[in-house]
Each structure stands twice: as structure tokens, then as C-alpha cells.
Coordinates of C-alpha atoms in Angstrom, one line a residue:
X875 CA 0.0 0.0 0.0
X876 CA 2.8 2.4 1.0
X877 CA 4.0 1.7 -2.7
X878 CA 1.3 2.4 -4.3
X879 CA 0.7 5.7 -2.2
X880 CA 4.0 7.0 -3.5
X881 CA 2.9 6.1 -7.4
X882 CA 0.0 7.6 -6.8
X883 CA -1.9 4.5 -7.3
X884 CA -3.1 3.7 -3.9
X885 CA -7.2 3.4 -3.1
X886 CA -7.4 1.0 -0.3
X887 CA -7.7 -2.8 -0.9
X888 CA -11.4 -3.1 -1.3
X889 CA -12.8 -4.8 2.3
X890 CA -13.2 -8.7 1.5
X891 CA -12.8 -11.4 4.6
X892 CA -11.3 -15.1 3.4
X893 CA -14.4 -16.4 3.6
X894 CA -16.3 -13.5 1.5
X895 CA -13.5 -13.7 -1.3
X896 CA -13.6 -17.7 -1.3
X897 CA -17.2 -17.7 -2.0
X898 CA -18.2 -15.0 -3.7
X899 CA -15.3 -13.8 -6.3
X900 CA -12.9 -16.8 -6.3
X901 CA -15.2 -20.3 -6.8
X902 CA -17.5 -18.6 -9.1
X903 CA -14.5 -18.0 -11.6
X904 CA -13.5 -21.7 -11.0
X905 CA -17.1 -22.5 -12.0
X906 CA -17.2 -20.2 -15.2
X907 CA -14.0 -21.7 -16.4
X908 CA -15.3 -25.2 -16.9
X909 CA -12.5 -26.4 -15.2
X910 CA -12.7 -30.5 -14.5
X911 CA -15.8 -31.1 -12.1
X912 CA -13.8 -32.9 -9.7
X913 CA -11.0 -29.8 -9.3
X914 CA -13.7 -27.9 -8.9
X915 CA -15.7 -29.7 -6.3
X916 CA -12.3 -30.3 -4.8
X917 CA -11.4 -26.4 -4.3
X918 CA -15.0 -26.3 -2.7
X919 CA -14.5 -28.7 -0.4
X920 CA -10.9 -27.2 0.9
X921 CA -12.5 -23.9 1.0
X922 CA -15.4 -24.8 3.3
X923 CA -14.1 -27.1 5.1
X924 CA -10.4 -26.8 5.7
X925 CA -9.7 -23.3 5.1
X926 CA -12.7 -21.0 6.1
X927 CA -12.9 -22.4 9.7
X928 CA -9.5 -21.4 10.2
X929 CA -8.9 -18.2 8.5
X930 CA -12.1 -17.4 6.6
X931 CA -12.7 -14.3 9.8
X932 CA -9.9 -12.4 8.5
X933 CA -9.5 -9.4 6.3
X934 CA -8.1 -10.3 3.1
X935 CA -5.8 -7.4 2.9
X936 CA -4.7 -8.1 6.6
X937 CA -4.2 -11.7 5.8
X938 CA -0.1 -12.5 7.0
X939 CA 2.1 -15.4 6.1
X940 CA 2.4 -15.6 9.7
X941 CA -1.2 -15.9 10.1
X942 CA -1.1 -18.5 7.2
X943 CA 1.8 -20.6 9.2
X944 CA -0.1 -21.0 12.5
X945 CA -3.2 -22.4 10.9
X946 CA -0.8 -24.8 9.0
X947 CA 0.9 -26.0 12.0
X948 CA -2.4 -26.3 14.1
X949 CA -4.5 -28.0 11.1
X950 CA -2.0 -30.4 10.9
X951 CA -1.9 -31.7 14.0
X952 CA -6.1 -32.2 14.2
X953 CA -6.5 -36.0 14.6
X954 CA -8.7 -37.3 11.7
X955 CA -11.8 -39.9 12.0
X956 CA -8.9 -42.2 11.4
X957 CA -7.4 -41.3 14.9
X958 CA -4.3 -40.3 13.4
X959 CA -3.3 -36.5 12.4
X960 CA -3.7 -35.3 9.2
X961 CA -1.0 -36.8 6.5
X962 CA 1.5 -34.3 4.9
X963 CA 0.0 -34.4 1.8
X964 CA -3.1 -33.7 2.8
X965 CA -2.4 -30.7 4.3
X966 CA -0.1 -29.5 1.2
X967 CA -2.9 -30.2 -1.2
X968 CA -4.9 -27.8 1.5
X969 CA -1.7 -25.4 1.4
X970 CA -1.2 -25.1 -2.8
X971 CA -5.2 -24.7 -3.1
X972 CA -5.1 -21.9 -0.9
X973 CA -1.9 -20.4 -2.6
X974 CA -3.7 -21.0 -6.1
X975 CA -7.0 -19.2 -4.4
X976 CA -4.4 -16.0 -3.2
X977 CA -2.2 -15.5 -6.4
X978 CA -6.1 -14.8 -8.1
X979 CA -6.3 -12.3 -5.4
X980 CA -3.3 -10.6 -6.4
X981 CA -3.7 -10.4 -9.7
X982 CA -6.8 -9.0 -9.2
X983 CA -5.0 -6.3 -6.8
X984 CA -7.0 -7.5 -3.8
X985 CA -4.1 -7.9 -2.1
X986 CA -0.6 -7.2 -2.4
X987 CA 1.2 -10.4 -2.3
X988 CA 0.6 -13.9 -2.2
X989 CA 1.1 -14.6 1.6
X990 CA 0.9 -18.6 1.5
X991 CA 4.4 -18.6 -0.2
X992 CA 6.4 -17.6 2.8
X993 CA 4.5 -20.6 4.5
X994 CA 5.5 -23.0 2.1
X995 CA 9.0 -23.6 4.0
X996 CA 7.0 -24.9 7.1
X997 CA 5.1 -27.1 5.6
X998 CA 5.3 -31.2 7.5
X999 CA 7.9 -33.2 5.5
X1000 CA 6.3 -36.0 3.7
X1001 CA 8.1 -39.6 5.4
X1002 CA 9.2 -42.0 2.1
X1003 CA 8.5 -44.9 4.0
X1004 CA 4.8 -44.0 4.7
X1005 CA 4.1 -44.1 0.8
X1006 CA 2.5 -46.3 -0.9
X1007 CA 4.4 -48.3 -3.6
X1008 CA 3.8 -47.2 -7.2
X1009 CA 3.8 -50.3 -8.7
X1010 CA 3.0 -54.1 -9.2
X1011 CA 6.2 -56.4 -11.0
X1012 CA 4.9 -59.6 -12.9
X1013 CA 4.7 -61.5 -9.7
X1014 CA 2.7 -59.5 -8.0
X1015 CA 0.2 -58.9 -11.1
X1016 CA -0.2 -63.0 -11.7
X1017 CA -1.0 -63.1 -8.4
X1018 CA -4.0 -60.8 -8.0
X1019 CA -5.5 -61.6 -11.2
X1020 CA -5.2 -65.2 -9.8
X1021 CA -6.5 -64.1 -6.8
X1022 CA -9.5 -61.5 -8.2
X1023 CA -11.0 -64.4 -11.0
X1024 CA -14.4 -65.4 -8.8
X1025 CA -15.1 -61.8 -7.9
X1026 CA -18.2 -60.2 -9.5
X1027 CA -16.2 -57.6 -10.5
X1028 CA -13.7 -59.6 -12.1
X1029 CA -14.0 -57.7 -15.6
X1030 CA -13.3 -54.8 -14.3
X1031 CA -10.3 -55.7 -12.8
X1032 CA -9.0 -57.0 -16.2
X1033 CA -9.4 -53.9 -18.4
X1034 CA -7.7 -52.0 -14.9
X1035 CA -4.9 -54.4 -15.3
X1036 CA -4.5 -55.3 -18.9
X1037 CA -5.4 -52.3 -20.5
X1038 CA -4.4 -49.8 -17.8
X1039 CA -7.7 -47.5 -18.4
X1040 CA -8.7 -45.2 -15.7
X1041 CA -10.9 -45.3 -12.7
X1042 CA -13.7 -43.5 -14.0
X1043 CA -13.5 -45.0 -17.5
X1044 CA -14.2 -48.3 -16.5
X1045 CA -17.4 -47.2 -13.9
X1046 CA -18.5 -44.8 -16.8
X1047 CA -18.2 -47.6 -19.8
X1048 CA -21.9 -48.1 -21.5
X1049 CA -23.6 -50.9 -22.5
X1050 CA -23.1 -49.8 -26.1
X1051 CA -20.0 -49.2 -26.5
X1052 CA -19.5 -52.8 -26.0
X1053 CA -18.7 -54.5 -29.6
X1054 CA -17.5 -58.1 -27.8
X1055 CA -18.0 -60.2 -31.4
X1056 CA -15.2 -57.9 -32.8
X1057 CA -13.4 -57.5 -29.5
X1058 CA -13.2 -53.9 -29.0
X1059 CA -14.9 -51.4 -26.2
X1060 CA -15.0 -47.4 -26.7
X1061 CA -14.0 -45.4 -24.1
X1062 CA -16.5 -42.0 -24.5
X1063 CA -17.6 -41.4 -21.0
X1064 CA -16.2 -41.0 -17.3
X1065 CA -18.3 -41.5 -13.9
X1066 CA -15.9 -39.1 -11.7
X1067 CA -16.5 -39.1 -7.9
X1068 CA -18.2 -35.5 -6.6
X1069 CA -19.1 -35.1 -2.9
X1070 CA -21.7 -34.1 -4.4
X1071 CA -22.6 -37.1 -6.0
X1072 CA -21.3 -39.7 -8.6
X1073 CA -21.7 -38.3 -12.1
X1074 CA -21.4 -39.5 -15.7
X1075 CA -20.0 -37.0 -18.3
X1076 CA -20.3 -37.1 -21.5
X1077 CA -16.5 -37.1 -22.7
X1078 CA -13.6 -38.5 -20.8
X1079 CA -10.1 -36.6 -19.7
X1080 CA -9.6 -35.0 -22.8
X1081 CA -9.0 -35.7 -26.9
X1082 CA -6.7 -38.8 -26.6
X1083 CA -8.4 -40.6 -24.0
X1084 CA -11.3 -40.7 -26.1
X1085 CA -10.5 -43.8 -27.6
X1086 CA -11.0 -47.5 -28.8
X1087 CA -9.7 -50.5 -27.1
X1088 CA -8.4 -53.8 -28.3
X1089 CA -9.5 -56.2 -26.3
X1090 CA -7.5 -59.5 -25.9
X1091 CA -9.2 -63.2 -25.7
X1092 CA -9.6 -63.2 -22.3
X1093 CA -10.3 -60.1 -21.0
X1094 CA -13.1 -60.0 -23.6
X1095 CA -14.3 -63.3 -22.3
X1096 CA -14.1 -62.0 -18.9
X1097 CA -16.5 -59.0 -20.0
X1098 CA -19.3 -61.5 -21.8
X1099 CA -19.4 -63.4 -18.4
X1100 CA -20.0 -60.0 -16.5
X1101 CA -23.2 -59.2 -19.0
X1102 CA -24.2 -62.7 -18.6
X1103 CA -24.1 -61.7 -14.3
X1104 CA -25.6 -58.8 -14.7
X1105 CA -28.5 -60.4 -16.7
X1106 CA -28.9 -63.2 -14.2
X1107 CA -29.3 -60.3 -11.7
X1108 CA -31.6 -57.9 -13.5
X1109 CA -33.9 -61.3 -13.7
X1110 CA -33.5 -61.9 -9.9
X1111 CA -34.7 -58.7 -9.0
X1112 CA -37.1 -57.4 -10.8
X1113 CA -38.5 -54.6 -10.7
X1114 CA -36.5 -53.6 -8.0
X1115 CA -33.3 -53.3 -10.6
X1116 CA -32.1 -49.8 -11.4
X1117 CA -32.3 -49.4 -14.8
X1118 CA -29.5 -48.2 -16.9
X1119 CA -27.0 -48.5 -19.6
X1120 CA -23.5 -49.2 -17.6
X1121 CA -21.8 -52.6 -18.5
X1122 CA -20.7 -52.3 -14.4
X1123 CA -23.4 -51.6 -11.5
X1124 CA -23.8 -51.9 -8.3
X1125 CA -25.9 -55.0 -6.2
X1126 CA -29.6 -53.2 -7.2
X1127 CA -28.6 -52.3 -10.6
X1128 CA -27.7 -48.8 -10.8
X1129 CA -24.5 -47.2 -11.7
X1130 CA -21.1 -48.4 -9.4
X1131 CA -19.8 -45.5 -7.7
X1132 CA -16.1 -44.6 -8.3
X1133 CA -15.7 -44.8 -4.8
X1134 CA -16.9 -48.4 -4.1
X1135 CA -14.2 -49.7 -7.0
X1136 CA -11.6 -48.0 -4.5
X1137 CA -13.1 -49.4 -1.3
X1138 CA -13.7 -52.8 -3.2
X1139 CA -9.5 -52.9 -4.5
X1140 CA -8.3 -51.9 -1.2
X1141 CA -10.3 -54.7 0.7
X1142 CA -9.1 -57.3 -2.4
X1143 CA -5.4 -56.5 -2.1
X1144 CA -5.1 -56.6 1.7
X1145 CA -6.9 -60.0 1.1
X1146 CA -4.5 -61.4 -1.0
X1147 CA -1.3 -59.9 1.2
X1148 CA 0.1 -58.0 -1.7
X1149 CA 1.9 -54.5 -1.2
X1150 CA -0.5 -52.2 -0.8
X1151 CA -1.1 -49.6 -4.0
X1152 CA -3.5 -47.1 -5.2
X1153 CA -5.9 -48.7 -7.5
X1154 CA -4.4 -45.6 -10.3
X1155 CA -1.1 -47.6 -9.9
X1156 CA -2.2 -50.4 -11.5
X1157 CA -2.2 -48.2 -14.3
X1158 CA 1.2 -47.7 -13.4
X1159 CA 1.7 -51.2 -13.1
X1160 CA 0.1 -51.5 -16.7
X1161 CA 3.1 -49.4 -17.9
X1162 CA 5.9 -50.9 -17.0
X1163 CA 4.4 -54.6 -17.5
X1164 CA 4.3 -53.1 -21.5
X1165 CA 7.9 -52.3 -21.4
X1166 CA 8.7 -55.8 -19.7
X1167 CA 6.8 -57.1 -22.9
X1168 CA 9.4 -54.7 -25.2
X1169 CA 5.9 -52.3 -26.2
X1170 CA 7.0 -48.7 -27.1
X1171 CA 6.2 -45.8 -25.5
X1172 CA 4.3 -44.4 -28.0
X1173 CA 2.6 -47.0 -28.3
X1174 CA 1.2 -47.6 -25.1
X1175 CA 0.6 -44.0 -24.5
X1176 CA -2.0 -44.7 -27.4
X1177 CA -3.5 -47.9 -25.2
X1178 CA -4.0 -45.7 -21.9
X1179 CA -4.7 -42.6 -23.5
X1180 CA -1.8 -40.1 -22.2
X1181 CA -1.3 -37.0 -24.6
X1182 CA 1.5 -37.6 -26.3
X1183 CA 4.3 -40.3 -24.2
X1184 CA 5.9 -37.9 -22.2
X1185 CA 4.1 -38.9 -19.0
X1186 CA 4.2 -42.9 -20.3
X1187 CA 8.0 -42.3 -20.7
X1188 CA 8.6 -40.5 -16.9
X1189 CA 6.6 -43.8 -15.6
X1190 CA 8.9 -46.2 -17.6
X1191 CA 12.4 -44.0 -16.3
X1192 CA 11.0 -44.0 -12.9
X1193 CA 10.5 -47.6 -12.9
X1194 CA 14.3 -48.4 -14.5
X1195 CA 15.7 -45.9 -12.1
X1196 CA 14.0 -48.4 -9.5
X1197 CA 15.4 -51.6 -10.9
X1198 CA 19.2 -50.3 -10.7
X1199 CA 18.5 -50.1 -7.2
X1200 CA 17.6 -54.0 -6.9
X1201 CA 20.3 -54.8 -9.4
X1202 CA 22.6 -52.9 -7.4
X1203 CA 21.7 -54.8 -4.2
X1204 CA 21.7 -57.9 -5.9
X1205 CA 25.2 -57.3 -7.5
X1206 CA 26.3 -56.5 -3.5
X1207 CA 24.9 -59.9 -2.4
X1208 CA 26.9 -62.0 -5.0
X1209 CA 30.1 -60.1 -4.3
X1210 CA 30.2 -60.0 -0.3
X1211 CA 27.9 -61.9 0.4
X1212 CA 29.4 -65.3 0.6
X1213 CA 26.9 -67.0 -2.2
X1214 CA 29.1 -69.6 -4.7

């Protein structure tokens, strides 16, 4: 302000709490923007709940890193309903959508400068061992689809794992877009997760991942046994079955939530004693079985539907970067340690 005073500028910051800027200027552009409805219901969520209880009573143009630190410090300590405090990356996802929220604010001269960067420093350190891996090898992959073949959601867990689609491409996939004679599936919609609600859209990530796969024998053998299940159940109950188009549904008949196929791989893979991964890693896991097989990475950036191979690429040079470790180790063993 003192700057601006001497330029000649100066007017006063116009009189905006947190919480007023938040909700009135800030979500609405997010909202006009068409941004992806998940970011969107995302920055909601942070905003109401994780941010405006904290800081949402102060002035904007009062607002202090120091201000910003404290609540940092104290939201990350809170104990969660899993009886643990919050998880460093939770509270820097919090942290980067508030800084996102306060650059807007400066370059609409709200306020002078973007006080969540000086708080970035204090931000909890993220532990290496408390992360998940990011990966299945071969093993690991034979064994869960070993392990998966009698669940009812069997076919889903093929295309997961042997065509490395996303989450919300396989709960979104429609009846139609089935062509199982001449082995292919179209990938047109996505069922994304919204506190909100589950919802289908109409068009999936973006231009590449609209796409056609080509199924293999068995995963297409694995999707006519799920539409002969899902007939047997439609029969079974009537007319209390949800109708509707999606090849995947839940027990009644109605769309699966995204959030079930999460719930439903977590409880599977502590089942079968395998290191525990986010269900998007077998995507990963996808990736890296494609370069075992000697597939491009062109290629199978086509296949899962990345824009172009860079990301497929960083995938397959974090995964190599990860095997010189074990070669190393292994190379260590047969030098010192006493094997013939």
C-alpha cells in the first residue's frame, strides 16, 4: 500500500474477509471456467471445510504469512476420523489450493502479495516410508489376477490391469460401447467421484483418452461373463433393478460409484497380502508390465490414453531408475555376500 501511495496508485484494498472472497469472487470463476468437475468440487471442499474455519474471519488485505503458518501448524496436528493426524499431503494439497486461491487475489490487486508462499518452507515433511508403492512387477500382477478371478467384478479388474484404463473410464463404460463379437470397447464417457454425488459426463479426460480399445481373448471373455451376471441379476430382481446403460453396476442395478471400485481394490489386495497400491497404480503397473513385454512408448501412450508419451516415458524412467536399485543390491549380495 505504501507503494502504491507513492505512485499515486493507492485506493485502499477493497474490504473482502477469506471467507467472503472464497465464496463470492474466487469459486465462481472456477465454476465459469469449466474447469474438470472434480477440481472444482475439490477447491469447494478445501475452501469450506479446511480453510474458512481457520482463517475465513480475516480481512483479506490483513491476511499475513504468519497468520497462514499458525493455521498450518495447528491443522496439521487435528486427529482425523482415522485417529491419526492429518498426512502431509493432505495438508499441502490444502496449502497449494489456498496459494492458487491468493495468487487470483493478487492479480486482481486484492491484495498485495501472495502470503501462502512464505509458508511454504513450514510445511510437515512427507516420510518416504509411509508411501505407498507405485507399482505391481509380474509376480505381483499373476497373483492378483489369480487371486480376483471369482469376484463379481472380475472384468473390471481385467481392463484395470490389462489395458491400464482409468478409474472412471471403467465405472463410466456403456452398454453400447461394448462390440464383444469384434473384440473392442470405446471409451467415451467417465463417472468421476463428486461429494456431491457420482456423475457421468459425456467425454472422458480430454481428446486422446477418447478412444477404442483392443481387447485381448480373455479379458473380452471376462466382459461377456460380466453381462451374462448382470443379466442373471436384472432377472433376480425385478422390478426392484435400477435401470440403466453401464456394463458395471452396483448389487440393485444402478451405476457403481467410483468410490466403491476403490473401497472394493483396497479390501481385495489386503486379502491377498500383496503391497498395498492405489488402485491408479495399476495403471502404473500396466506401464511398466508393456515395457517388460518390449511395447513402445508411444505405443502404449495410445493404449491408456496419455497425450503424447511424455508422461508414459517419466513412468517407464522411474520404474528403471527403481530396478538399478535391486540390481545394485543384488550385484552387492553375489560379491560380499558369501553366495558360490
Amino acid at each position: 500500500m505504501l507503494a502504491d501511495r507513492a505512485a499515486g496508485t493507492a485506493t485502499g484494498w477493497p474490504r473482502h474477509t477469506v471467507e467472503e472472497y472464497l465464496l463470492d469472487r474466487w469459486l465462481p470463476t472456477k465454476r465459469s471456467r469449466r474447469l474438470e468437475d472434480t477440481t472444482v468440487d475439490d477447491y469447494e471442499y478445501e475452501c469450506r471445510k479446511r480453510i474458512i474455519p481457520y482463517i475465513g474471519h480475516h480481512q483479506l488485505s490483513e491476511l499475513r504469512t504468519a497468520h497462514v503458518t499458525d493455521y498450518l501448524a495447528r491443522y496439521s496436528q487435528e486427529i482425523t476420523n482415522r485417529g491419526k493426524p492429518r498426512s502431509p499431503v493432505s495438508v499441502e494439497k490444502t496449502h497449494r489450493i489456498l496459494s492458487v486461491a491468493l495468487n487470483d487475489a493478487v492479480r486482481w490487486q486484492l491484495m498485495a502479495t501472495n502470503v501462502a508462499d512464505g509458508a511454504k518452507k513450514d510445511l510437515p515433511r512427507q516420510e518416504q516410508e509411509d508411501r505407498e508403492d507405485d507399482w505391481w512387477p509380474r509376480s505381483d500382477l499373476l497373483t492378483w489376477l489369480e487371486g480376483i478371478r471369482e469376484d463379481r467384478l472380475y472384468a473390471l479388474w481385467m481392463l484395470y490391469t490389462t489395458q491400464g484404463i482409468r478409474r472412471g473410464e471403467g465405472a463410466g463404460l456403456l452398454m453400447q460401447e461394448l462390440d464383444l463379437e469384434n473384440r473392442t470397447a470405446n471409451l467415451f464417457h467417465s463417472r468421476v467421484h463428486l461429494r456431491s454425488g457420482p456423475k457421468t459426463k459425456d467425454t472422458v479426460k480430454n481428446q486422446a483418452s477418447r478412444r477404442t480399445l483392443r481387447l485381448g481373448e480373455q479379458t473380452t471373455e471376462a466382459l461377456r461373463l460380466q453381462l451374462e451376471r448382470r443379466e442373471e441379476e436384472r432377472l433376480a430382481l425385478g422390478a426392484r433393478w435400477h435401470a440403466g446403460d453401464h456394463v458395471f453396476t452396483g448389487v440393485k442395478g444402478g451405476p457403481i460409484r467410483p468410490d466403491r471400485i476403490t473401497s472394493e481394490f483396497r479390501r481385495l489386495n489386503d486379502e491377498l497380502g500383496l503391497p498395498r497400491i492405489k488402485l491408479h497404480n495399476l495403471r502404473h503397473s500396466f506401464i511398466t508390465a508393456a515395457r517388460d513385454a518390449g511395447i513402445d512408448s508411444r505405443t502404449t501412450a495410445e493404449i491408456v490414453g496419455h497425450d503424447g508419451d511424455e508422461t508414459t516415458r517419466r513412468i517407464y524412467e522411474r520404474r528403471v531408475d527403481r530396478l538399478h536399485v535391486e540390481a545394485t543390491n543384488l550385484l552387492e549380495d553375489y560379491f560380499f555376500g558369501g553366495q558360490e
